[in-house]
Amino acid sequence: MESVIKGAGNAPHRSLYHALGMTNEELDKPMIGIVSSYNEIVPGHMNLDKIVEAVRMGVAMAGGNPVVFPAIAVCDGIAMGHVGMKYSLVTRDLIADSTEAMALAHGFDALVMVPNCDKNVPGLLMAAARLNIPTVFVSGGPMLAGRVGGKKRSLSSMFEAVGQYNAGNLSDEGLEEFECKVCPTCGSCSGMYTANSMNCLTEALGMGLRGNGTIPAVYSARIELAKHAGMAVMEMLRRNIRPRDIMTKEAFDNALTVDMALGCSTNSMLHLPAIAHECGIEINLDIANGMSAKTPNLCHLAPAGPTYMEDLNEAGGVYAVMNELNKLDLLHTDCITVTGKTVGENIKGCVNLDPQVIRPVEDPYSKTGGIAVLRGNLAPDGGVVKRSAVAPEMLVHEGPAKVFESEEEAQAAINAGKIVAGDVVVIRYEGPKGGPGMREMLNPTSAIMGMGLGTSVALITDGRFSGATRGACIGRVSPEAASGGPIGVVRDGDIISINIPENKLEIKISDRELAERMASFTPKTKELSGYLKRYAAMVSSGATGAIINK
C-alpha cells in the first residue's frame, strides 16, 4: 500500500480514505482486502456476511486494516436446466478478472478470499495466482444433510425425486416432502459436489486452513476458522508467503491425488488446469489417469454413497484423508501452505476417526481413484467420468446412440419415455464454445436415475455433468461438436462403446466411415449476443480447462 498511501504525492489518495472514515492509525496498518461472495440468492452464500465479519476481526486482532469488496456468484442449482446454466462457468473468469482489477486498482497488501459455491472457489484461486500477494481462503462451509423417510438426503436426491415423480413412482406429497427437507440449512450442498470438492481441494493445495472444506456452515467452529484465516494472512504477509510459493507443481499433484481419494466432482478436472495455468503450470488430462492408477479411492460421499460432508468432517476431514494417503507416500509433504508450515507438519497426527467414512488405504473402495479420463475415436482429446459413482455393471457398456442437439431435447425425450435400457444418450453442442458456457446436465442424469435406468443407460456430452451426478455419465468429450469434434457426427443407432477400466470411449464404425463423416461435417452455429458471444469467441477446449484466451 505504500505506493498508494505514503508520501506527499499520495495525499489525494489519503483524502479519499479519510472520506471513508479511516483514521491515520488505520492507514498506518497493512490494508487487507476481504473478497466477499455474499449475496441473498445463493444458499451457500447467505451466511458469508458472518464469515466476513469474523475474518475482519481476525485481521484486526493481528494488526491489519480489513477492507471488504464483493465478488459475484451464481447458484448452479437454481441455474440448472435453463438458459441460466450458460452463465455459470463463464462467471469463473468474471470473478477472476474483477478481483484482479479491484486488488490492483487499490493496492491491497494481502487478501482473504471468502467464497463457497461452484465457480467462486476456482475463480478466486485463479485471481490469487495472478495477483500473487499473500492470500488465504475461508469458505462458508457445507450444508447439513436433509432427512426424508429416516434417511440422509441432499440436492441430488431432490433431482432424482423429480425423475421418480415423472415415472409415476412418487406422489405429489412425496415430492413436496423432498422439496421441503433435502436442503435444511445454509451452506454449499451437502454431498461431494463441485463446491465442496473445490473447498476441500483448497486444503490439499495448501491455500485453506484445516476444516475449510468440511466444517458445516452452521457450526460455530466455522466462525472460529474465519478468525484464524484473518490472523493467518497477516502472518503470511509478515513472512512474505505468496500463492505461487504454495501452488507449485507438487501442490497440484497433491490436489489431484486427494481428488482421486475423495471422489470429487469431475468439474475439479476443469478447474484445476485453469488454476494451474494462472500459476504458469500446465496440467493435461493424461496426468489424471496416472494419478488414478496409483491412488486408492477412500470415500464414497453423496452422490456416490450414503455419507455426507458432515460425516467427513467428523471422521477427521481432508487432513485425515491426506494422512491415510501419506501411508503410501503419495503426497509431497514438503510443500509450504498458508499455515506457514509444510503439508507434512499440517497432517501429522490427523488420524482417521471413522473407517466407514474414510476407508483405510488397506481397505479402499477401489485401488484406483475416483475420476477417469477416457479417450478414443469419439473423444480424441478426452472425456471425464466420476468412476467412483458408476454402478459396477456400467463400467463396461455398449449400446445404441440416441443423439440430441441440446439438453432440452434430451430431457424431453427422457420425460416422454423414449430412452430405454441399453441406450447411450448423446448430448452435443453444450460445450464451452457450443453451449456456450458448458452447461451442467443434472436434470437428464437425475431423471435417468429416478426412472430406474441408472444401471442400464449411459450419457455422454461435450458439456459437463454436475458434481451431484452419478452413473455412467461422461462429460467434456473433446473436441466439442462446435469445434468440429467427432461427437458432432454421431448418428442415432451408432453403437457407442464405453470401457472405463481401460479408459476408452469409441464409436463402433470403421476409420474410413468416420473420416468420410468428418470430411463432410460443418458444425452448427448459434446466434449469440452480449457476454456469451465474447466468451464463445475466446474460450478454449474443455480438455484444457475452458481457459479464456488460451
Coordinates of C-alpha atoms in Angstrom, one line a residue:
M1 CA 0.0 0.0 0.0
E2 CA 3.0 2.3 0.3
S3 CA 2.7 3.3 -3.4
V4 CA -0.9 4.3 -2.7
I5 CA -0.8 5.9 0.7
K6 CA 2.7 7.0 1.8
G7 CA 4.3 10.4 0.9
A8 CA 3.1 13.9 0.0
G9 CA 2.3 12.8 -3.6
N10 CA -0.3 10.4 -2.2
A11 CA -2.2 13.0 -0.1
P12 CA -5.1 12.9 -2.6
H13 CA -5.4 9.2 -2.1
R14 CA -5.3 9.6 1.7
S15 CA -8.1 12.2 1.5
L16 CA -10.3 9.7 -0.2
Y17 CA -9.6 7.2 2.6
H18 CA -10.5 9.8 5.1
A19 CA -13.7 10.2 3.2
L20 CA -14.4 6.6 4.1
G21 CA -13.9 7.4 7.8
M22 CA -10.4 5.8 8.0
T23 CA -8.1 7.2 10.7
N24 CA -4.4 7.7 10.3
E25 CA -3.9 4.8 12.7
E26 CA -5.7 2.5 10.2
L27 CA -3.8 3.9 7.3
D28 CA -0.5 3.0 9.0
K29 CA -1.5 -0.7 9.0
P30 CA -1.3 -3.1 6.1
M31 CA -4.6 -3.0 4.1
I32 CA -6.1 -6.5 3.8
G33 CA -8.8 -7.0 1.1
I34 CA -11.6 -9.4 2.1
V35 CA -13.2 -10.6 -1.1
S36 CA -16.8 -11.4 -0.1
S37 CA -19.0 -13.5 -2.3
Y38 CA -22.0 -12.8 -0.1
N39 CA -25.4 -12.4 -1.7
E40 CA -29.0 -13.2 -0.9
I41 CA -29.8 -15.7 -3.8
V42 CA -27.2 -18.5 -3.2
P43 CA -28.0 -20.7 -0.2
G44 CA -24.2 -21.4 0.2
H45 CA -23.6 -17.6 0.5
M46 CA -26.3 -16.4 2.7
N47 CA -24.1 -16.8 5.8
L48 CA -21.0 -15.2 4.3
D49 CA -21.7 -11.9 5.9
K50 CA -21.0 -13.7 9.3
I51 CA -17.8 -15.2 7.9
V52 CA -16.6 -11.9 6.6
E53 CA -17.2 -10.2 9.9
A54 CA -15.2 -12.9 11.6
V55 CA -12.4 -12.5 9.1
R56 CA -12.4 -8.8 9.7
M57 CA -12.0 -9.4 13.4
G58 CA -9.1 -11.8 12.9
V59 CA -7.3 -9.4 10.6
A60 CA -7.8 -6.5 13.1
M61 CA -6.6 -8.6 16.0
A62 CA -3.4 -9.4 14.1
G63 CA -2.7 -5.8 13.3
G64 CA -4.2 -5.3 9.8
N65 CA -6.7 -2.9 8.3
P66 CA -9.5 -5.1 6.8
V67 CA -11.5 -3.7 3.8
V68 CA -14.3 -5.7 2.1
F69 CA -15.1 -5.8 -1.6
P70 CA -17.5 -8.1 -3.4
A71 CA -17.4 -11.0 -5.9
I72 CA -20.4 -12.3 -7.8
A73 CA -21.8 -15.8 -7.6
V74 CA -24.3 -18.0 -9.4
C75 CA -26.2 -20.8 -7.7
D76 CA -25.8 -23.7 -10.0
G77 CA -28.8 -25.5 -8.6
I78 CA -31.1 -22.6 -9.3
A79 CA -29.5 -22.0 -12.7
M80 CA -29.8 -25.7 -13.6
G81 CA -31.9 -26.8 -16.6
H82 CA -32.5 -23.5 -18.3
V83 CA -30.5 -20.7 -20.0
G84 CA -29.2 -19.6 -16.6
M85 CA -26.7 -22.5 -16.6
K86 CA -25.0 -21.0 -19.6
Y87 CA -23.9 -18.2 -17.2
S88 CA -22.4 -20.5 -14.5
L89 CA -19.0 -21.5 -15.8
V90 CA -18.5 -18.1 -17.5
T91 CA -18.6 -16.4 -14.2
R92 CA -15.4 -18.1 -13.2
D93 CA -13.5 -15.7 -15.4
L94 CA -15.6 -12.7 -14.4
I95 CA -14.8 -13.4 -10.8
A96 CA -11.0 -13.7 -11.5
D97 CA -10.9 -10.6 -13.7
S98 CA -12.9 -8.4 -11.4
T99 CA -11.0 -9.5 -8.3
E100 CA -7.7 -8.8 -10.1
A101 CA -9.0 -5.4 -11.1
M102 CA -10.1 -4.4 -7.6
A103 CA -7.0 -5.7 -5.9
L104 CA -4.5 -3.9 -8.2
A105 CA -6.5 -0.7 -8.6
H106 CA -6.5 -0.2 -4.8
G107 CA -3.1 -1.7 -4.0
F108 CA -4.1 -4.2 -1.3
D109 CA -1.2 -5.7 0.7
A110 CA -2.9 -9.1 1.1
L111 CA -6.3 -10.8 0.5
V112 CA -8.7 -13.2 2.3
M113 CA -11.0 -14.9 -0.2
V114 CA -14.5 -15.8 1.1
P115 CA -16.2 -18.0 -1.5
N116 CA -18.4 -21.0 -1.2
C117 CA -20.1 -22.3 -4.3
D118 CA -19.1 -23.8 -7.6
K119 CA -17.3 -21.1 -9.6
N120 CA -16.3 -18.8 -6.8
V121 CA -13.6 -21.0 -5.5
P122 CA -11.8 -21.7 -8.7
G123 CA -12.3 -18.1 -9.9
L124 CA -10.8 -16.7 -6.8
L125 CA -7.9 -19.2 -6.9
M126 CA -7.2 -18.0 -10.4
A127 CA -7.2 -14.4 -9.2
A128 CA -4.9 -15.3 -6.3
A129 CA -2.4 -16.9 -8.7
R130 CA -2.4 -13.9 -10.9
L131 CA -2.1 -11.3 -8.2
N132 CA 0.5 -13.4 -6.2
I133 CA 0.1 -11.4 -3.0
P134 CA -0.4 -13.2 0.4
T135 CA -3.8 -14.8 0.3
V136 CA -5.9 -17.2 2.4
F137 CA -9.2 -18.9 1.6
V138 CA -12.0 -19.5 4.0
S139 CA -15.3 -20.7 2.7
G140 CA -18.9 -20.6 4.0
G141 CA -18.9 -24.3 4.6
P142 CA -21.2 -27.2 3.6
M143 CA -24.9 -27.6 4.3
L144 CA -26.1 -30.3 6.7
A145 CA -27.8 -33.2 5.0
G146 CA -31.5 -33.3 5.0
R147 CA -33.6 -36.2 6.1
V148 CA -36.5 -37.8 4.3
G149 CA -38.0 -41.1 5.3
G150 CA -35.4 -41.5 8.0
K151 CA -32.5 -41.3 5.6
K152 CA -30.0 -38.6 5.0
R153 CA -30.7 -36.7 1.7
S154 CA -29.2 -34.0 -0.4
L155 CA -29.9 -31.9 -3.5
S156 CA -29.1 -34.8 -5.8
S157 CA -31.8 -36.7 -4.1
M158 CA -34.2 -33.9 -5.0
F159 CA -33.4 -34.0 -8.6
E160 CA -33.8 -37.8 -8.7
A161 CA -37.1 -37.5 -6.9
V162 CA -38.3 -35.5 -9.9
G163 CA -37.4 -38.5 -12.0
Q164 CA -39.3 -40.8 -9.7
Y165 CA -42.3 -38.4 -9.9
N166 CA -42.2 -38.3 -13.7
A167 CA -42.1 -42.1 -13.8
G168 CA -45.2 -42.3 -11.6
N169 CA -43.3 -43.7 -8.6
L170 CA -43.6 -40.7 -6.3
S171 CA -46.7 -38.8 -5.2
D172 CA -47.3 -35.1 -5.1
E173 CA -47.0 -35.3 -1.4
G174 CA -43.8 -37.2 -1.6
L175 CA -42.3 -34.8 -4.0
E176 CA -43.2 -31.9 -1.7
E177 CA -41.6 -33.6 1.3
F178 CA -38.3 -33.9 -0.6
E179 CA -38.6 -30.3 -1.7
C180 CA -39.0 -29.1 1.9
K181 CA -36.4 -31.3 3.6
V182 CA -33.4 -32.0 1.4
C183 CA -31.7 -28.6 1.9
P184 CA -32.3 -27.9 5.6
T185 CA -29.6 -25.2 6.3
C186 CA -27.5 -22.7 4.5
G187 CA -24.2 -23.8 3.0
S188 CA -22.9 -25.5 -0.1
C189 CA -25.0 -28.6 -0.9
S190 CA -24.2 -31.4 1.4
G191 CA -22.6 -34.0 -0.9
M192 CA -19.2 -34.1 -2.6
Y193 CA -20.4 -31.8 -5.4
T194 CA -18.3 -29.2 -7.1
A195 CA -18.4 -26.6 -4.4
N196 CA -17.4 -28.9 -1.6
S197 CA -14.9 -30.6 -3.9
M198 CA -13.1 -27.4 -4.6
N199 CA -13.3 -26.2 -1.0
C200 CA -11.7 -29.5 0.1
L201 CA -9.0 -29.1 -2.6
T202 CA -8.1 -25.7 -1.2
E203 CA -6.8 -27.6 1.8
A204 CA -5.0 -30.1 -0.4
L205 CA -3.4 -27.3 -2.4
G206 CA -2.4 -25.5 0.8
M207 CA -4.5 -22.4 0.3
G208 CA -7.0 -23.0 3.1
L209 CA -6.8 -23.9 6.8
R210 CA -7.7 -27.3 8.2
G211 CA -11.5 -27.8 8.1
N212 CA -12.1 -25.2 5.3
G213 CA -13.7 -27.9 3.1
T214 CA -15.7 -29.8 5.8
I215 CA -16.8 -27.8 8.8
P216 CA -20.6 -27.3 8.3
A217 CA -21.8 -23.8 7.6
V218 CA -24.0 -23.7 10.7
Y219 CA -21.2 -24.7 13.2
S220 CA -19.6 -22.0 15.3
A221 CA -16.3 -23.6 14.5
R222 CA -16.7 -22.1 11.1
I223 CA -16.7 -18.6 12.7
E224 CA -13.5 -19.5 14.6
L225 CA -11.9 -20.7 11.4
A226 CA -12.7 -17.4 9.7
K227 CA -11.0 -15.5 12.5
H228 CA -7.9 -17.7 12.2
A229 CA -7.9 -17.1 8.5
G230 CA -7.7 -13.4 9.2
M231 CA -4.8 -13.9 11.5
A232 CA -3.1 -16.3 9.2
V233 CA -3.0 -13.9 6.3
M234 CA -1.2 -11.4 8.5
E235 CA 1.5 -14.0 9.3
M236 CA 1.8 -14.8 5.6
L237 CA 2.3 -11.1 4.9
R238 CA 4.9 -10.8 7.6
R239 CA 6.8 -13.9 6.1
N240 CA 6.0 -12.9 2.5
I241 CA 4.4 -16.3 1.7
R242 CA 2.6 -15.9 -1.6
P243 CA 0.2 -18.1 -3.6
R244 CA 2.7 -19.2 -6.2
D245 CA 5.0 -20.2 -3.4
I246 CA 2.2 -22.5 -2.3
M247 CA 0.6 -23.6 -5.6
T248 CA 3.6 -25.4 -7.1
K249 CA 3.6 -28.3 -9.5
E250 CA 3.9 -30.6 -6.4
A251 CA 1.0 -28.9 -4.7
F252 CA -1.2 -29.6 -7.8
D253 CA 0.0 -33.2 -7.7
N254 CA -1.2 -33.3 -4.1
A255 CA -4.6 -31.8 -5.0
L256 CA -5.1 -34.3 -7.9
T257 CA -4.2 -37.2 -5.5
V258 CA -6.6 -36.0 -2.8
D259 CA -9.2 -35.5 -5.6
M260 CA -8.9 -39.2 -6.6
A261 CA -9.1 -40.4 -3.0
L262 CA -12.2 -38.2 -2.1
G263 CA -14.0 -39.0 -5.3
C264 CA -14.5 -35.3 -6.1
S265 CA -16.7 -33.8 -8.8
T266 CA -15.4 -34.2 -12.4
N267 CA -15.5 -30.4 -12.5
S268 CA -12.3 -30.4 -10.5
M269 CA -10.6 -31.6 -13.7
L270 CA -12.0 -28.5 -15.4
H271 CA -10.9 -26.1 -12.7
L272 CA -7.5 -27.4 -11.6
P273 CA -6.0 -27.0 -15.1
A274 CA -7.3 -23.4 -15.3
I275 CA -5.9 -22.5 -11.8
A276 CA -2.6 -24.2 -12.7
H277 CA -2.4 -22.2 -15.9
E278 CA -2.5 -19.0 -14.0
C279 CA 0.5 -20.3 -12.0
G280 CA 2.4 -21.0 -15.2
I281 CA 1.9 -24.7 -14.7
E282 CA 0.3 -26.9 -17.4
I283 CA -1.9 -29.8 -16.3
N284 CA -3.2 -32.1 -19.1
L285 CA -5.9 -34.8 -18.7
D286 CA -3.4 -37.6 -19.2
I287 CA -2.0 -36.8 -15.7
A288 CA -5.3 -37.8 -14.2
N289 CA -5.2 -41.4 -15.2
G290 CA -1.6 -41.7 -14.0
M291 CA -2.7 -40.3 -10.6
S292 CA -5.7 -42.5 -10.5
A293 CA -3.7 -45.7 -11.2
K294 CA -1.7 -45.3 -8.0
T295 CA -4.3 -43.6 -5.7
P296 CA -7.0 -45.6 -3.8
N297 CA -10.5 -44.2 -3.7
L298 CA -11.2 -43.9 0.1
C299 CA -14.5 -42.0 0.2
H300 CA -18.0 -42.5 -1.3
L301 CA -19.7 -39.3 -0.3
A302 CA -23.0 -38.4 -1.8
P303 CA -24.0 -38.9 -4.6
A304 CA -21.6 -41.9 -4.8
G305 CA -22.6 -43.3 -1.4
P306 CA -24.6 -42.7 1.8
T307 CA -22.2 -40.4 3.6
Y308 CA -22.1 -36.6 3.6
M309 CA -19.8 -33.7 4.3
E310 CA -20.7 -33.5 7.9
D311 CA -19.7 -37.2 8.2
L312 CA -16.3 -36.5 6.5
N313 CA -15.8 -33.6 9.0
E314 CA -16.5 -35.9 12.0
A315 CA -14.2 -38.5 10.5
G316 CA -11.2 -36.1 10.6
G317 CA -11.7 -34.2 7.3
V318 CA -9.4 -33.7 4.4
Y319 CA -6.3 -33.8 6.6
A320 CA -7.3 -37.3 7.8
V321 CA -7.6 -38.4 4.2
M322 CA -4.2 -36.9 3.4
N323 CA -2.7 -38.7 6.4
E324 CA -4.1 -42.0 5.0
L325 CA -2.6 -41.3 1.6
N326 CA 0.7 -40.4 3.2
K327 CA 1.0 -44.0 4.4
L328 CA 1.6 -44.9 0.8
D329 CA 4.0 -42.0 0.2
L330 CA 1.6 -40.5 -2.3
L331 CA 2.0 -36.8 -1.2
H332 CA 4.6 -34.2 -1.5
T333 CA 4.9 -33.4 2.2
D334 CA 7.4 -30.6 2.0
C335 CA 5.1 -28.2 0.2
I336 CA 4.5 -24.9 2.1
T337 CA 1.0 -23.9 3.0
V338 CA -1.0 -20.9 4.3
T339 CA -0.3 -22.1 7.8
G340 CA 3.4 -21.3 7.3
K341 CA 4.0 -25.0 7.8
T342 CA 4.5 -27.8 5.4
V343 CA 1.9 -30.3 4.3
G344 CA 3.7 -33.0 6.4
E345 CA 3.6 -30.8 9.5
N346 CA -0.1 -30.0 9.0
I347 CA -1.3 -33.5 8.6
K348 CA 0.8 -35.1 11.3
G349 CA -1.4 -36.8 13.9
C350 CA -4.6 -36.2 11.9
V351 CA -6.0 -39.7 12.3
N352 CA -8.9 -41.3 10.6
L353 CA -11.7 -41.4 13.2
D354 CA -14.3 -43.4 11.1
P355 CA -13.1 -46.1 8.7
Q356 CA -16.7 -46.3 7.4
V357 CA -16.5 -42.8 6.1
I358 CA -12.8 -42.7 5.2
R359 CA -11.6 -46.2 4.2
P360 CA -8.1 -47.1 5.4
V361 CA -5.6 -47.4 2.5
E362 CA -5.5 -51.1 3.3
D363 CA -9.2 -51.5 2.5
P364 CA -10.2 -48.9 -0.1
Y365 CA -13.4 -48.8 -2.2
S366 CA -11.1 -49.3 -5.1
K367 CA -7.4 -49.4 -5.7
T368 CA -7.8 -46.7 -8.3
G369 CA -9.0 -43.1 -8.0
G370 CA -12.5 -41.7 -8.3
I371 CA -12.1 -39.9 -11.6
A372 CA -11.1 -41.4 -15.0
V373 CA -10.3 -39.8 -18.4
L374 CA -11.5 -41.7 -21.4
R375 CA -10.1 -41.4 -24.9
G376 CA -10.8 -43.0 -28.3
N377 CA -12.1 -42.0 -31.7
L378 CA -15.1 -40.4 -30.1
A379 CA -13.0 -38.3 -27.7
P380 CA -9.5 -37.8 -29.1
D381 CA -8.8 -35.1 -26.5
G382 CA -10.6 -37.0 -23.7
G383 CA -13.8 -37.2 -21.7
V384 CA -14.2 -37.3 -17.9
V385 CA -16.2 -39.6 -15.7
K386 CA -16.7 -39.9 -12.0
R387 CA -15.7 -43.6 -11.9
S388 CA -16.5 -43.9 -8.1
A389 CA -20.1 -43.0 -8.8
V390 CA -20.7 -45.6 -11.6
A391 CA -22.5 -48.8 -11.0
P392 CA -20.2 -51.8 -11.5
E393 CA -22.4 -53.2 -14.3
M394 CA -21.9 -50.0 -16.3
L395 CA -18.1 -49.8 -16.1
V396 CA -18.1 -51.6 -19.5
H397 CA -21.1 -50.9 -21.7
E398 CA -22.1 -50.9 -25.4
G399 CA -25.4 -49.5 -26.7
P400 CA -27.1 -47.6 -29.5
A401 CA -26.8 -43.8 -29.5
K402 CA -29.8 -41.6 -29.0
V403 CA -28.5 -38.2 -30.3
F404 CA -29.7 -34.8 -29.1
E405 CA -28.6 -31.3 -30.1
S406 CA -29.3 -29.8 -26.7
E407 CA -30.1 -30.6 -23.1
E408 CA -33.7 -29.6 -23.6
E409 CA -34.1 -32.1 -26.5
A410 CA -32.7 -34.9 -24.3
Q411 CA -34.8 -34.0 -21.3
A412 CA -38.0 -34.0 -23.4
A413 CA -37.1 -37.5 -24.7
I414 CA -36.3 -38.9 -21.3
N415 CA -39.6 -37.5 -19.8
A416 CA -41.5 -39.0 -22.8
G417 CA -40.1 -42.4 -22.1
K418 CA -38.1 -42.6 -25.3
I419 CA -35.0 -43.7 -23.6
V420 CA -34.8 -47.5 -22.8
A421 CA -32.4 -49.8 -21.2
G422 CA -29.1 -50.2 -23.1
D423 CA -29.2 -46.7 -24.7
V424 CA -26.4 -44.3 -24.8
V425 CA -27.8 -40.7 -24.7
V426 CA -25.5 -38.3 -26.6
I427 CA -26.0 -34.6 -25.9
R428 CA -23.9 -32.3 -28.0
Y429 CA -23.5 -28.5 -28.7
E430 CA -23.3 -27.9 -25.0
G431 CA -19.5 -27.4 -24.7
P432 CA -17.7 -24.2 -23.7
K433 CA -18.0 -22.8 -27.2
G434 CA -21.1 -24.6 -28.5
G435 CA -23.4 -24.0 -25.5
P436 CA -21.9 -21.6 -24.9
G437 CA -20.9 -21.9 -21.3
M438 CA -20.7 -25.7 -21.0
R439 CA -23.9 -26.3 -19.0
E440 CA -24.1 -29.0 -16.3
M441 CA -26.6 -31.8 -17.1
L442 CA -28.0 -32.7 -13.7
N443 CA -31.6 -32.7 -14.9
P444 CA -31.2 -35.5 -17.5
T445 CA -28.9 -37.6 -15.4
S446 CA -31.1 -37.4 -12.4
A447 CA -34.2 -38.2 -14.5
I448 CA -32.4 -41.3 -15.8
M449 CA -31.6 -42.3 -12.2
G450 CA -35.1 -41.5 -10.9
M451 CA -36.7 -43.7 -13.6
G452 CA -34.6 -46.7 -12.6
L453 CA -32.3 -46.7 -15.6
G454 CA -29.1 -45.8 -13.9
T455 CA -27.7 -49.3 -14.2
S456 CA -28.6 -49.7 -17.9
V457 CA -28.3 -46.3 -19.6
A458 CA -25.2 -44.1 -20.2
L459 CA -24.9 -40.4 -21.1
I460 CA -22.1 -38.7 -22.9
T461 CA -21.8 -35.0 -23.7
D462 CA -19.4 -32.3 -24.8
G463 CA -21.0 -30.3 -21.9
R464 CA -20.4 -31.3 -18.4
F465 CA -22.1 -33.0 -15.5
S466 CA -22.8 -31.7 -12.1
G467 CA -20.9 -33.0 -9.1
A468 CA -24.3 -34.2 -7.9
T469 CA -24.5 -36.6 -10.9
R470 CA -24.0 -40.3 -10.5
G471 CA -23.9 -43.1 -13.1
A472 CA -22.1 -43.7 -16.4
C473 CA -22.1 -40.1 -17.3
I474 CA -19.1 -39.0 -19.4
G475 CA -18.7 -35.2 -19.8
R476 CA -16.4 -32.8 -21.5
V477 CA -16.0 -35.0 -24.6
S478 CA -13.4 -33.1 -26.6
P479 CA -13.1 -31.7 -29.1
E480 CA -16.6 -30.5 -28.8
A481 CA -19.2 -30.6 -31.6
A482 CA -19.0 -26.8 -32.2
S483 CA -15.2 -27.1 -32.7
G484 CA -15.6 -30.0 -35.2
G485 CA -15.2 -32.9 -32.8
P486 CA -16.3 -36.4 -33.7
I487 CA -19.2 -36.2 -31.3
G488 CA -20.7 -33.9 -33.9
V489 CA -21.0 -36.8 -36.4
V490 CA -22.6 -39.5 -34.2
R491 CA -25.9 -40.7 -35.6
D492 CA -28.9 -42.4 -34.0
G493 CA -28.3 -46.1 -33.8
D494 CA -24.5 -45.9 -33.9
I495 CA -23.0 -48.3 -31.3
I496 CA -21.1 -46.5 -28.6
S497 CA -18.5 -48.5 -26.6
I498 CA -17.6 -47.4 -23.1
N499 CA -14.8 -49.1 -21.2
I500 CA -14.0 -47.2 -18.1
P501 CA -11.4 -49.6 -16.6
E502 CA -9.5 -49.3 -20.0
N503 CA -10.1 -45.6 -20.3
K504 CA -11.8 -45.9 -23.7
L505 CA -14.7 -44.2 -25.4
E506 CA -15.4 -45.2 -29.0
I507 CA -17.9 -45.1 -31.8
K508 CA -18.1 -48.5 -33.5
I509 CA -17.7 -47.5 -37.1
S510 CA -14.8 -48.0 -39.4
D511 CA -12.0 -45.5 -39.7
R512 CA -13.0 -44.9 -43.3
E513 CA -16.6 -44.2 -42.4
L514 CA -15.6 -41.8 -39.6
A515 CA -13.2 -40.0 -41.9
E516 CA -15.9 -39.6 -44.5
R517 CA -18.4 -38.2 -42.0
M518 CA -15.8 -35.8 -40.6
A519 CA -14.8 -34.6 -44.1
S520 CA -18.4 -33.5 -44.8
F521 CA -19.2 -32.2 -41.3
T522 CA -20.0 -28.5 -40.8
P523 CA -20.6 -27.6 -37.1
K524 CA -23.8 -25.8 -36.3
T525 CA -23.7 -22.2 -35.1
K526 CA -25.9 -20.1 -32.9
E527 CA -26.9 -16.5 -32.9
L528 CA -25.3 -15.0 -29.8
S529 CA -25.1 -11.6 -28.1
G530 CA -23.5 -10.0 -25.1
Y531 CA -21.1 -11.7 -22.8
L532 CA -21.8 -15.2 -24.2
K533 CA -20.8 -14.1 -27.7
R534 CA -17.5 -12.8 -26.4
Y535 CA -17.0 -15.9 -24.2
A536 CA -17.6 -18.3 -27.1
A537 CA -15.1 -16.5 -29.3
M538 CA -12.4 -16.6 -26.7
V539 CA -12.8 -19.9 -24.8
S540 CA -10.5 -22.9 -25.2
S541 CA -11.5 -26.5 -25.1
G542 CA -12.8 -28.2 -22.0
A543 CA -9.8 -30.5 -22.2
T544 CA -7.6 -27.6 -21.3
G545 CA -9.8 -26.2 -18.6
A546 CA -12.0 -23.9 -20.7
I547 CA -9.4 -21.2 -20.3
I548 CA -10.1 -17.7 -21.8
N549 CA -7.5 -16.6 -24.4
K550 CA -5.6 -19.9 -24.2

